[in-house]
Amino acid sequence: MEKFVLTITLNAAVDKTYVVNNFTLDRVHRPQEMKSVAGGKGINVARVCKTLGKPSLASGFVAGHNGRFIENHLKMEGIPFDFVRVKGESRLCIAIVDLVNKTQTEVNEWGPPVGEREARRLERKVKELLPRASFLVFSGSAPPGTPQDIFARLTILAKDVGVPAILDTSGELLRFGLEARPFMVKPNIRELEYLVGGDLNDEKDVIEAMRAISDRAEIVVVTMGKEGAIMLADGETIHTPGLDVPFVSALGSGDSFLAGFICGLLDNLSLEDCLRLGNACGAANVMVVGAGMARREDIGLLFKRATCKLIY
């Protein structure tokens, strides 16, 4: 039985990306390019896993007409899914990319309301799927009303059957999720600041904050946009500097990074090479319109360029 990376997207979306050069307020614009895809951070992870030839399955919540679009688009992309359907309407997320001024403006809906009853249904679904999972990945935000400890509860289910859980979220979902001690956590700088309750002004601050949470995850990786990423694992702190690539859109680059790292783990690469592969996937995503749309050939070339430096 072939194992798959099981991704959980609580707040799946229809992602619309418009390329509007010289975008300004209070004007009527017509996009030079438009793309609508199934979106949400876990779905982006599944998409990049597929690009790298690794089986994945997307789960979480979907609702309404947008939910059907999400499922139909995943079917068209060849990405397996098994969602819990809830009442309401899955959200629409709009990104306006200006290639001239190198800006990205996002308008994201909240998503359908979800409560304890729906959370229990998702727990049952995940419990059914876990025996076939190689990793369980939690990515992104939650719809209104979702229990804040949902990722913690699912992490415990995964640990019960020996499946490593990976946490990439924010706010209280991140705080509660860490209490269940997942295998890996991947915050960005802003999310790490929330966890430690203060500003992180330089690399030293970031590393100290990572150490403060390192007792709650075997691997801590902090993504820093153009500055690359820092990993704390096995008592070592390693930095992979950002790669210089033509900017198109940063949407989904953190998700692409995480997918690359996971695919490296599946290929039994060293942690340093997992970090390099994550870096390559994140940078390749910056070069294209659409989240998780990185091209395999770009990833391969950027992986050769990616480097790592031992800090401690």
PDB file of N, CA and C in Angstrom, residues 10-16 40 63 65-67 70 88-95 106-113 141-144:
ATOM      1  N   LEU A  10      -8.013  23.522   6.844  1.00  0.00           N
ATOM      2  CA  LEU A  10      -9.289  23.814   7.489  1.00  0.00           C
ATOM      3  C   LEU A  10     -10.091  24.852   6.712  1.00  0.00           C
ATOM      4  N   ASN A  11      -9.367  25.780   6.064  1.00  0.00           N
ATOM      5  CA  ASN A  11     -10.031  26.908   5.400  1.00  0.00           C
ATOM      6  C   ASN A  11      -9.696  26.925   3.910  1.00  0.00           C
ATOM      7  N   ALA A  12     -10.043  25.828   3.226  1.00  0.00           N
ATOM      8  CA  ALA A  12      -9.786  25.736   1.792  1.00  0.00           C
ATOM      9  C   ALA A  12     -10.467  26.889   1.056  1.00  0.00           C
ATOM     10  N   ALA A  13      -9.947  27.233  -0.112  1.00  0.00           N
ATOM     11  CA  ALA A  13     -10.414  28.444  -0.804  1.00  0.00           C
ATOM     12  C   ALA A  13     -10.356  28.270  -2.308  1.00  0.00           C
ATOM     13  N   VAL A  14     -11.101  29.118  -2.973  1.00  0.00           N
ATOM     14  CA  VAL A  14     -10.861  29.373  -4.396  1.00  0.00           C
ATOM     15  C   VAL A  14      -9.873  30.531  -4.440  1.00  0.00           C
ATOM     16  N   ASP A  15      -8.681  30.257  -4.925  1.00  0.00           N
ATOM     17  CA  ASP A  15      -7.641  31.293  -5.031  1.00  0.00           C
ATOM     18  C   ASP A  15      -7.705  31.946  -6.400  1.00  0.00           C
ATOM     19  N   LYS A  16      -7.994  33.249  -6.430  1.00  0.00           N
ATOM     20  CA  LYS A  16      -7.972  34.011  -7.678  1.00  0.00           C
ATOM     21  C   LYS A  16      -6.761  34.936  -7.643  1.00  0.00           C
ATOM     22  N   GLY A  40      -5.549  27.257  -0.513  1.00  0.00           N
ATOM     23  CA  GLY A  40      -5.407  26.944   0.898  1.00  0.00           C
ATOM     24  C   GLY A  40      -4.041  26.328   1.091  1.00  0.00           C
ATOM     25  N   ALA A  63     -17.145  23.757   1.500  1.00  0.00           N
ATOM     26  CA  ALA A  63     -18.571  24.070   1.590  1.00  0.00           C
ATOM     27  C   ALA A  63     -19.066  24.747   0.318  1.00  0.00           C
ATOM     28  N   HIS A  65     -20.802  26.071  -3.335  1.00  0.00           N
ATOM     29  CA  HIS A  65     -20.357  26.063  -4.729  1.00  0.00           C
ATOM     30  C   HIS A  65     -18.834  26.153  -4.819  1.00  0.00           C
ATOM     31  N   ASN A  66     -18.231  26.989  -3.995  1.00  0.00           N
ATOM     32  CA  ASN A  66     -16.772  27.094  -4.007  1.00  0.00           C
ATOM     33  C   ASN A  66     -16.118  25.784  -3.592  1.00  0.00           C
ATOM     34  N   GLY A  67     -16.761  25.072  -2.675  1.00  0.00           N
ATOM     35  CA  GLY A  67     -16.239  23.768  -2.282  1.00  0.00           C
ATOM     36  C   GLY A  67     -16.233  22.793  -3.445  1.00  0.00           C
ATOM     37  N   ILE A  70     -13.392  23.660  -5.709  1.00  0.00           N
ATOM     38  CA  ILE A  70     -12.121  23.177  -5.145  1.00  0.00           C
ATOM     39  C   ILE A  70     -11.928  21.699  -5.472  1.00  0.00           C
ATOM     40  N   GLY A  88     -22.605  26.319   4.445  1.00  0.00           N
ATOM     41  CA  GLY A  88     -22.054  27.627   4.131  1.00  0.00           C
ATOM     42  C   GLY A  88     -21.324  27.623   2.800  1.00  0.00           C
ATOM     43  N   GLU A  89     -20.289  28.428   2.703  1.00  0.00           N
ATOM     44  CA  GLU A  89     -19.557  28.609   1.448  1.00  0.00           C
ATOM     45  C   GLU A  89     -18.063  28.727   1.725  1.00  0.00           C
ATOM     46  N   SER A  90     -17.282  27.882   1.065  1.00  0.00           N
ATOM     47  CA  SER A  90     -15.827  28.025   1.168  1.00  0.00           C
ATOM     48  C   SER A  90     -15.417  29.403   0.669  1.00  0.00           C
ATOM     49  N   ARG A  91     -14.337  29.905   1.180  1.00  0.00           N
ATOM     50  CA  ARG A  91     -13.969  31.299   0.947  1.00  0.00           C
ATOM     51  C   ARG A  91     -13.351  31.533  -0.428  1.00  0.00           C
ATOM     52  N   LEU A  92     -13.376  32.784  -0.815  1.00  0.00           N
ATOM     53  CA  LEU A  92     -12.704  33.272  -2.011  1.00  0.00           C
ATOM     54  C   LEU A  92     -11.537  34.145  -1.554  1.00  0.00           C
ATOM     55  N   CYS A  93     -10.356  33.882  -2.075  1.00  0.00           N
ATOM     56  CA  CYS A  93      -9.167  34.661  -1.738  1.00  0.00           C
ATOM     57  C   CYS A  93      -8.603  35.280  -3.012  1.00  0.00           C
ATOM     58  N   ILE A  94      -8.493  36.589  -3.013  1.00  0.00           N
ATOM     59  CA  ILE A  94      -8.052  37.324  -4.198  1.00  0.00           C
ATOM     60  C   ILE A  94      -6.672  37.925  -3.957  1.00  0.00           C
ATOM     61  N   ALA A  95      -5.759  37.687  -4.875  1.00  0.00           N
ATOM     62  CA  ALA A  95      -4.433  38.294  -4.831  1.00  0.00           C
ATOM     63  C   ALA A  95      -4.240  39.132  -6.086  1.00  0.00           C
ATOM     64  N   GLU A 106      -3.672  41.342  -1.096  1.00  0.00           N
ATOM     65  CA  GLU A 106      -4.558  40.194  -0.907  1.00  0.00           C
ATOM     66  C   GLU A 106      -5.841  40.598  -0.185  1.00  0.00           C
ATOM     67  N   VAL A 107      -6.959  40.020  -0.614  1.00  0.00           N
ATOM     68  CA  VAL A 107      -8.247  40.163   0.067  1.00  0.00           C
ATOM     69  C   VAL A 107      -8.783  38.749   0.276  1.00  0.00           C
ATOM     70  N   ASN A 108      -8.812  38.306   1.534  1.00  0.00           N
ATOM     71  CA  ASN A 108      -9.184  36.933   1.861  1.00  0.00           C
ATOM     72  C   ASN A 108     -10.463  36.897   2.695  1.00  0.00           C
ATOM     73  N   GLU A 109     -11.452  36.154   2.228  1.00  0.00           N
ATOM     74  CA  GLU A 109     -12.676  35.984   2.995  1.00  0.00           C
ATOM     75  C   GLU A 109     -12.415  35.117   4.228  1.00  0.00           C
ATOM     76  N   TRP A 110     -13.395  35.115   5.159  1.00  0.00           N
ATOM     77  CA  TRP A 110     -13.221  34.398   6.417  1.00  0.00           C
ATOM     78  C   TRP A 110     -13.434  32.896   6.275  1.00  0.00           C
ATOM     79  N   GLY A 111     -14.381  32.485   5.443  1.00  0.00           N
ATOM     80  CA  GLY A 111     -14.720  31.074   5.329  1.00  0.00           C
ATOM     81  C   GLY A 111     -15.982  30.728   6.090  1.00  0.00           C
ATOM     82  N   PRO A 112     -16.507  29.492   5.915  1.00  0.00           N
ATOM     83  CA  PRO A 112     -17.764  29.089   6.550  1.00  0.00           C
ATOM     84  C   PRO A 112     -17.580  28.849   8.040  1.00  0.00           C
ATOM     85  N   PRO A 113     -18.614  29.081   8.851  1.00  0.00           N
ATOM     86  CA  PRO A 113     -18.488  28.806  10.286  1.00  0.00           C
ATOM     87  C   PRO A 113     -18.361  27.313  10.557  1.00  0.00           C
ATOM     88  N   SER A 141      -4.938  28.834   8.221  1.00  0.00           N
ATOM     89  CA  SER A 141      -5.864  29.367   9.217  1.00  0.00           C
ATOM     90  C   SER A 141      -7.080  28.462   9.348  1.00  0.00           C
ATOM     91  N   ALA A 142      -7.996  28.875  10.230  1.00  0.00           N
ATOM     92  CA  ALA A 142      -9.226  28.109  10.451  1.00  0.00           C
ATOM     93  C   ALA A 142     -10.438  28.999  10.232  1.00  0.00           C
ATOM     94  N   PRO A 143     -11.560  28.413   9.816  1.00  0.00           N
ATOM     95  CA  PRO A 143     -12.796  29.199   9.694  1.00  0.00           C
ATOM     96  C   PRO A 143     -13.278  29.665  11.065  1.00  0.00           C
ATOM     97  N   PRO A 144     -14.168  30.642  11.095  1.00  0.00           N
ATOM     98  CA  PRO A 144     -14.705  31.131  12.369  1.00  0.00           C
ATOM     99  C   PRO A 144     -15.355  30.004  13.175  1.00  0.00           C
TER     100      PRO A 144
END
